[in-house]
Amino acid sequence: MDYLGFAAEHLQGLKDEGRYRVFNALKRQVGAFPEVVWHGDGKSMPVTVWCSNDYLNMGHHPAVIEAMDAALHTHGAGAGGTRNISGTNILHEELEAEVASLHQKEAALIFTSGYVANEAALCTLAARLPDCVIFSDSKNHASMIEGMRLSRAERVIFKHNDLADLEEKLAAYPKERAKIVAFESVYSMDGDISDIGATCDLAHKYGALTYLDEVHAVGLYGPHGGGVAERDKVLDKVDIVEGTFAKAFGVQGGYVATSPVFVDFIRSFASGFIFTTSMSPVLTAGALASVRHLKQDDALRQRHQERAATLKARLRAANIPVMDNPSHIVPVMVYDAALCQEASNMLLHDHGIYVQAINYPTVPKGMERLRFTPTPHHTDAHMDHLVKSLITVWEKLSPPRLPVEQAA
Ligand SMILES: *Cc1c(COP(=O)(O)O)cnc(C)c1O
């Protein structure tokens, strides 16, 4: 077998479809965000980042950097083992207590990433609960899908944020059968937000557990950054909430917050928790400092929301097709994979604006877009330049002007 030939042919397939991924290497500089230096094709240039998931730039916050610096010099670089074998640091336990309190739960468990948290927690619950069936929102993240797939439990996909469809599907199964309803709060590509309270009430009516991914909401919503469930005052309805330290908190790692019995259960049976070196004390200290800071910095959250709303209004005024939604995510629709890539390239090379093209399979074919994530550090001047640049790019490329879908 020509192994390399096989791999090369498959890569060519991606290139032919215009969805081969080219990474943009950036050199970030503490204090300069969102200005970075882009490196590629043997050259470098200053650009403004418009697509970072470090939504509040907490990755550069002095409280976070100082905590990480101190942890490095106290505890050293790595954790030194798995949680079970010499790798549980007192900082891990502090962080778990902090996160449990953030979500008003009795316990929490941290993982090396949000991806691993979803995969490990969902897989463990779905595989071990007897004859479990999972009801999964059609737009759920790959990490949840992978956890469900690995569990080999029966899966039922319900229409995105469609509670009538979910109810119909739940009702088709006996009430006694073990069930999990898995969904997200803020969906990161359309920026729409689910009705957490109503979804949980429905799930509980049919005897299901509720599993909520708040990865794009923790740190950003709720008076303490406890996510949309905190904002909507429905934290008690969510049986298991999952989050990340890598987006609004600006560091790395993931977690679930739930009841002590479920934490014990996942801790005891989840392969992705047990058989890997625990989170570095440096990252743990950074995450801890970031969660603590954002618990009391509501002004930063307000400024973030104001920036996103301002950008959406300005794009709309300039007739740039921005998808309306109630969140901090600003999707600008291009509806074509090649044009989307071309728009991203033009913005980068002609205008010093870095926004990644979002193509299939992250979004459906025909729904390609540029996904802007304005942060509290994006000024009116940054927005002036962005809007002007987008107008120029739209004049040159004239992507299809379809009626812009309004996210719920
Ligand atoms: C990014 C993401 C994850 C994974 O989190 P990481 O900490 O980056 O591994 C999980 N769920 C959703 C919805 C995400 O967008």
mmCIF file of N, CA and C in Angstrom, residues 60-135:
data_model
loop_
_atom_site.group_PDB
_atom_site.id
_atom_site.type_symbol
_atom_site.label_atom_id
_atom_site.label_comp_id
_atom_site.label_asym_id
_atom_site.label_seq_id
_atom_site.Cartn_x
_atom_site.Cartn_y
_atom_site.Cartn_z
ATOM 1 N N HIS A 60 -3.765 38.133 28.860
ATOM 2 C CA HIS A 60 -2.711 39.133 29.082
ATOM 3 C C HIS A 60 -2.933 39.936 30.359
ATOM 4 N N HIS A 61 -3.924 39.549 31.144
ATOM 5 C CA HIS A 61 -4.265 40.359 32.316
ATOM 6 C C HIS A 61 -3.172 40.249 33.380
ATOM 7 N N PRO A 62 -2.770 41.371 33.982
ATOM 8 C CA PRO A 62 -1.682 41.322 34.977
ATOM 9 C C PRO A 62 -1.963 40.339 36.119
ATOM 10 N N ALA A 63 -3.212 40.244 36.575
ATOM 11 C CA ALA A 63 -3.525 39.331 37.689
ATOM 12 C C ALA A 63 -3.230 37.885 37.289
ATOM 13 N N VAL A 64 -3.506 37.572 36.040
ATOM 14 C CA VAL A 64 -3.308 36.211 35.544
ATOM 15 C C VAL A 64 -1.818 35.941 35.351
ATOM 16 N N ILE A 65 -1.144 36.874 34.731
ATOM 17 C CA ILE A 65 0.286 36.686 34.456
ATOM 18 C C ILE A 65 1.085 36.607 35.759
ATOM 19 N N GLU A 66 0.743 37.458 36.708
ATOM 20 C CA GLU A 66 1.465 37.424 37.994
ATOM 21 C C GLU A 66 1.229 36.100 38.717
ATOM 22 N N ALA A 67 -0.011 35.612 38.680
ATOM 23 C CA ALA A 67 -0.317 34.336 39.350
ATOM 24 C C ALA A 67 0.437 33.191 38.697
ATOM 25 N N MET A 68 0.528 33.226 37.376
ATOM 26 C CA MET A 68 1.218 32.147 36.656
ATOM 27 C C MET A 68 2.719 32.210 36.902
ATOM 28 N N ASP A 69 3.230 33.407 36.924
ATOM 29 C CA ASP A 69 4.652 33.609 37.179
ATOM 30 C C ASP A 69 5.015 33.096 38.584
ATOM 31 N N ALA A 70 4.184 33.445 39.558
ATOM 32 C CA ALA A 70 4.443 33.007 40.936
ATOM 33 C C ALA A 70 4.336 31.485 41.043
ATOM 34 N N ALA A 71 3.341 30.892 40.379
ATOM 35 C CA ALA A 71 3.165 29.433 40.445
ATOM 36 C C ALA A 71 4.338 28.719 39.803
ATOM 37 N N LEU A 72 4.820 29.276 38.710
ATOM 38 C CA LEU A 72 5.966 28.659 38.029
ATOM 39 C C LEU A 72 7.163 28.601 38.964
ATOM 40 N N HIS A 73 7.386 29.720 39.684
ATOM 41 C CA HIS A 73 8.557 29.775 40.555
ATOM 42 C C HIS A 73 8.346 29.057 41.874
ATOM 43 N N THR A 74 7.118 28.723 42.221
ATOM 44 C CA THR A 74 6.845 27.972 43.444
ATOM 45 C C THR A 74 6.736 26.475 43.149
ATOM 46 N N HIS A 75 5.845 26.145 42.189
ATOM 47 C CA HIS A 75 5.529 24.733 41.957
ATOM 48 C C HIS A 75 6.318 24.121 40.805
ATOM 49 N N GLY A 76 6.918 24.969 39.954
ATOM 50 C CA GLY A 76 7.613 24.456 38.779
ATOM 51 C C GLY A 76 6.674 24.330 37.591
ATOM 52 N N ALA A 77 7.203 23.750 36.507
ATOM 53 C CA ALA A 77 6.499 23.809 35.231
ATOM 54 C C ALA A 77 5.350 22.808 35.115
ATOM 55 N N GLY A 78 5.623 21.551 35.410
ATOM 56 C CA GLY A 78 4.618 20.515 35.153
ATOM 57 C C GLY A 78 3.993 20.003 36.430
ATOM 58 N N ALA A 79 2.915 19.200 36.267
ATOM 59 C CA ALA A 79 2.188 18.696 37.431
ATOM 60 C C ALA A 79 2.880 17.488 38.067
ATOM 61 N N GLY A 80 3.639 16.759 37.272
ATOM 62 C CA GLY A 80 4.418 15.652 37.827
ATOM 63 C C GLY A 80 3.705 14.318 37.873
ATOM 64 N N GLY A 81 2.496 14.239 37.350
ATOM 65 C CA GLY A 81 1.823 12.939 37.325
ATOM 66 C C GLY A 81 0.349 13.082 37.034
ATOM 67 N N THR A 82 -0.328 11.937 37.019
ATOM 68 C CA THR A 82 -1.781 11.962 36.885
ATOM 69 C C THR A 82 -2.352 12.394 38.230
ATOM 70 N N ARG A 83 -3.641 12.693 38.264
ATOM 71 C CA ARG A 83 -4.244 13.111 39.532
ATOM 72 C C ARG A 83 -4.049 12.039 40.608
ATOM 73 N N ASN A 84 -4.089 10.766 40.174
ATOM 74 C CA ASN A 84 -3.996 9.666 41.144
ATOM 75 C C ASN A 84 -2.566 9.407 41.598
ATOM 76 N N ILE A 85 -1.595 9.654 40.730
ATOM 77 C CA ILE A 85 -0.211 9.291 41.058
ATOM 78 C C ILE A 85 0.646 10.545 41.117
ATOM 79 N N SER A 86 0.643 11.193 42.253
ATOM 80 C CA SER A 86 1.543 12.306 42.554
ATOM 81 C C SER A 86 1.235 13.614 41.822
ATOM 82 N N GLY A 87 0.150 13.650 41.039
ATOM 83 C CA GLY A 87 -0.112 14.849 40.233
ATOM 84 C C GLY A 87 -1.255 15.722 40.717
ATOM 85 N N THR A 88 -1.767 15.499 41.927
ATOM 86 C CA THR A 88 -2.790 16.417 42.446
ATOM 87 C C THR A 88 -2.116 17.503 43.265
ATOM 88 N N ASN A 89 -2.288 18.732 42.786
ATOM 89 C CA ASN A 89 -1.684 19.892 43.420
ATOM 90 C C ASN A 89 -2.770 20.583 44.263
ATOM 91 N N ILE A 90 -2.374 21.243 45.334
ATOM 92 C CA ILE A 90 -3.383 21.967 46.118
ATOM 93 C C ILE A 90 -4.121 22.996 45.263
ATOM 94 N N LEU A 91 -3.437 23.511 44.227
ATOM 95 C CA LEU A 91 -4.087 24.487 43.336
ATOM 96 C C LEU A 91 -5.247 23.859 42.570
ATOM 97 N N HIS A 92 -5.121 22.567 42.209
ATOM 98 C CA HIS A 92 -6.231 21.889 41.513
ATOM 99 C C HIS A 92 -7.473 21.900 42.387
ATOM 100 N N GLU A 93 -7.273 21.608 43.670
ATOM 101 C CA GLU A 93 -8.430 21.547 44.563
ATOM 102 C C GLU A 93 -9.023 22.939 44.787
ATOM 103 N N GLU A 94 -8.141 23.939 44.845
ATOM 104 C CA GLU A 94 -8.644 25.319 44.980
ATOM 105 C C GLU A 94 -9.462 25.719 43.759
ATOM 106 N N LEU A 95 -8.959 25.348 42.586
ATOM 107 C CA LEU A 95 -9.657 25.712 41.342
ATOM 108 C C LEU A 95 -11.000 24.983 41.264
ATOM 109 N N GLU A 96 -11.026 23.735 41.659
ATOM 110 C CA GLU A 96 -12.290 22.989 41.624
ATOM 111 C C GLU A 96 -13.323 23.612 42.568
ATOM 112 N N ALA A 97 -12.871 24.050 43.718
ATOM 113 C CA ALA A 97 -13.802 24.695 44.660
ATOM 114 C C ALA A 97 -14.300 26.025 44.087
ATOM 115 N N GLU A 98 -13.397 26.747 43.428
ATOM 116 C CA GLU A 98 -13.753 28.053 42.845
ATOM 117 C C GLU A 98 -14.815 27.898 41.755
ATOM 118 N N VAL A 99 -14.604 26.890 40.914
ATOM 119 C CA VAL A 99 -15.510 26.667 39.793
ATOM 120 C C VAL A 99 -16.866 26.137 40.284
ATOM 121 N N ALA A 100 -16.838 25.284 41.293
ATOM 122 C CA ALA A 100 -18.096 24.783 41.865
ATOM 123 C C ALA A 100 -18.894 25.981 42.374
ATOM 124 N N SER A 101 -18.234 26.886 43.069
ATOM 125 C CA SER A 101 -18.929 28.062 43.610
ATOM 126 C C SER A 101 -19.420 28.980 42.486
ATOM 127 N N LEU A 102 -18.640 29.109 41.421
ATOM 128 C CA LEU A 102 -19.045 29.941 40.274
ATOM 129 C C LEU A 102 -20.399 29.481 39.729
ATOM 130 N N HIS A 103 -20.608 28.169 39.696
ATOM 131 C CA HIS A 103 -21.847 27.624 39.125
ATOM 132 C C HIS A 103 -22.854 27.214 40.200
ATOM 133 N N GLN A 104 -22.575 27.613 41.449
ATOM 134 C CA GLN A 104 -23.449 27.273 42.577
ATOM 135 C C GLN A 104 -23.740 25.776 42.641
ATOM 136 N N LYS A 105 -22.656 24.984 42.414
ATOM 137 C CA LYS A 105 -22.752 23.531 42.540
ATOM 138 C C LYS A 105 -21.904 23.113 43.734
ATOM 139 N N GLU A 106 -22.098 21.885 44.158
ATOM 140 C CA GLU A 106 -21.352 21.416 45.321
ATOM 141 C C GLU A 106 -19.957 20.907 44.974
ATOM 142 N N ALA A 107 -19.727 20.582 43.687
ATOM 143 C CA ALA A 107 -18.430 20.007 43.323
ATOM 144 C C ALA A 107 -18.095 20.308 41.869
ATOM 145 N N ALA A 108 -16.818 20.169 41.546
ATOM 146 C CA ALA A 108 -16.371 20.340 40.162
ATOM 147 C C ALA A 108 -15.154 19.457 39.925
ATOM 148 N N LEU A 109 -14.885 19.210 38.663
ATOM 149 C CA LEU A 109 -13.733 18.385 38.284
ATOM 150 C C LEU A 109 -13.064 19.054 37.092
ATOM 151 N N ILE A 110 -11.728 19.230 37.177
ATOM 152 C CA ILE A 110 -11.039 19.897 36.069
ATOM 153 C C ILE A 110 -10.337 18.881 35.163
ATOM 154 N N PHE A 111 -10.219 19.257 33.896
ATOM 155 C CA PHE A 111 -9.631 18.417 32.841
ATOM 156 C C PHE A 111 -8.579 19.249 32.109
ATOM 157 N N THR A 112 -7.811 18.579 31.259
ATOM 158 C CA THR A 112 -6.750 19.296 30.541
ATOM 159 C C THR A 112 -7.287 20.250 29.476
ATOM 160 N N SER A 113 -8.523 20.054 29.046
ATOM 161 C CA SER A 113 -9.135 21.015 28.111
ATOM 162 C C SER A 113 -10.645 20.873 28.184
ATOM 163 N N GLY A 114 -11.340 21.825 27.602
ATOM 164 C CA GLY A 114 -12.797 21.742 27.505
ATOM 165 C C GLY A 114 -13.204 20.578 26.622
ATOM 166 N N TYR A 115 -12.434 20.343 25.583
ATOM 167 C CA TYR A 115 -12.714 19.219 24.684
ATOM 168 C C TYR A 115 -12.699 17.916 25.473
ATOM 169 N N VAL A 116 -11.633 17.732 26.247
ATOM 170 C CA VAL A 116 -11.490 16.497 27.029
ATOM 171 C C VAL A 116 -12.606 16.405 28.078
ATOM 172 N N ALA A 117 -12.976 17.522 28.678
ATOM 173 C CA ALA A 117 -14.041 17.505 29.683
ATOM 174 C C ALA A 117 -15.339 16.979 29.068
ATOM 175 N N ASN A 118 -15.718 17.505 27.896
ATOM 176 C CA ASN A 118 -16.943 17.046 27.230
ATOM 177 C C ASN A 118 -16.849 15.585 26.845
ATOM 178 N N GLU A 119 -15.753 15.245 26.198
ATOM 179 C CA GLU A 119 -15.605 13.874 25.710
ATOM 180 C C GLU A 119 -15.645 12.889 26.882
ATOM 181 N N ALA A 120 -14.884 13.192 27.929
ATOM 182 C CA ALA A 120 -14.754 12.255 29.048
ATOM 183 C C ALA A 120 -16.044 12.182 29.870
ATOM 184 N N ALA A 121 -16.635 13.326 30.178
ATOM 185 C CA ALA A 121 -17.810 13.319 31.051
ATOM 186 C C ALA A 121 -19.017 12.703 30.347
ATOM 187 N N LEU A 122 -19.273 13.129 29.106
ATOM 188 C CA LEU A 122 -20.444 12.594 28.394
ATOM 189 C C LEU A 122 -20.275 11.115 28.094
ATOM 190 N N CYS A 123 -19.069 10.740 27.692
ATOM 191 C CA CYS A 123 -18.813 9.339 27.371
ATOM 192 C C CYS A 123 -19.027 8.468 28.606
ATOM 193 N N THR A 124 -18.507 8.898 29.733
ATOM 194 C CA THR A 124 -18.606 8.096 30.957
ATOM 195 C C THR A 124 -20.053 7.949 31.397
ATOM 196 N N LEU A 125 -20.784 9.058 31.417
ATOM 197 C CA LEU A 125 -22.186 8.986 31.853
ATOM 198 C C LEU A 125 -23.003 8.129 30.889
ATOM 199 N N ALA A 126 -22.867 8.398 29.593
ATOM 200 C CA ALA A 126 -23.713 7.712 28.617
ATOM 201 C C ALA A 126 -23.362 6.228 28.500
ATOM 202 N N ALA A 127 -22.084 5.914 28.674
ATOM 203 C CA ALA A 127 -21.677 4.513 28.545
ATOM 204 C C ALA A 127 -22.082 3.713 29.772
ATOM 205 N N ARG A 128 -22.077 4.331 30.948
ATOM 206 C CA ARG A 128 -22.269 3.565 32.182
ATOM 207 C C ARG A 128 -23.697 3.568 32.706
ATOM 208 N N LEU A 129 -24.450 4.632 32.409
ATOM 209 C CA LEU A 129 -25.863 4.594 32.813
ATOM 210 C C LEU A 129 -26.518 3.482 31.987
ATOM 211 N N PRO A 130 -27.262 2.599 32.603
ATOM 212 C CA PRO A 130 -27.768 1.434 31.875
ATOM 213 C C PRO A 130 -28.739 1.822 30.761
ATOM 214 N N ASP A 131 -28.430 1.356 29.534
ATOM 215 C CA ASP A 131 -29.310 1.543 28.373
ATOM 216 C C ASP A 131 -29.664 3.017 28.149
ATOM 217 N N CYS A 132 -28.662 3.871 28.318
ATOM 218 C CA CYS A 132 -28.886 5.323 28.235
ATOM 219 C C CYS A 132 -29.129 5.770 26.792
ATOM 220 N N VAL A 133 -30.015 6.736 26.610
ATOM 221 C CA VAL A 133 -30.190 7.358 25.297
ATOM 222 C C VAL A 133 -29.923 8.858 25.456
ATOM 223 N N ILE A 134 -29.131 9.395 24.507
ATOM 224 C CA ILE A 134 -28.778 10.824 24.595
ATOM 225 C C ILE A 134 -29.519 11.608 23.540
ATOM 226 N N PHE A 135 -30.082 12.729 23.959
ATOM 227 C CA PHE A 135 -30.755 13.653 23.048
ATOM 228 C C PHE A 135 -29.802 14.825 22.852
#
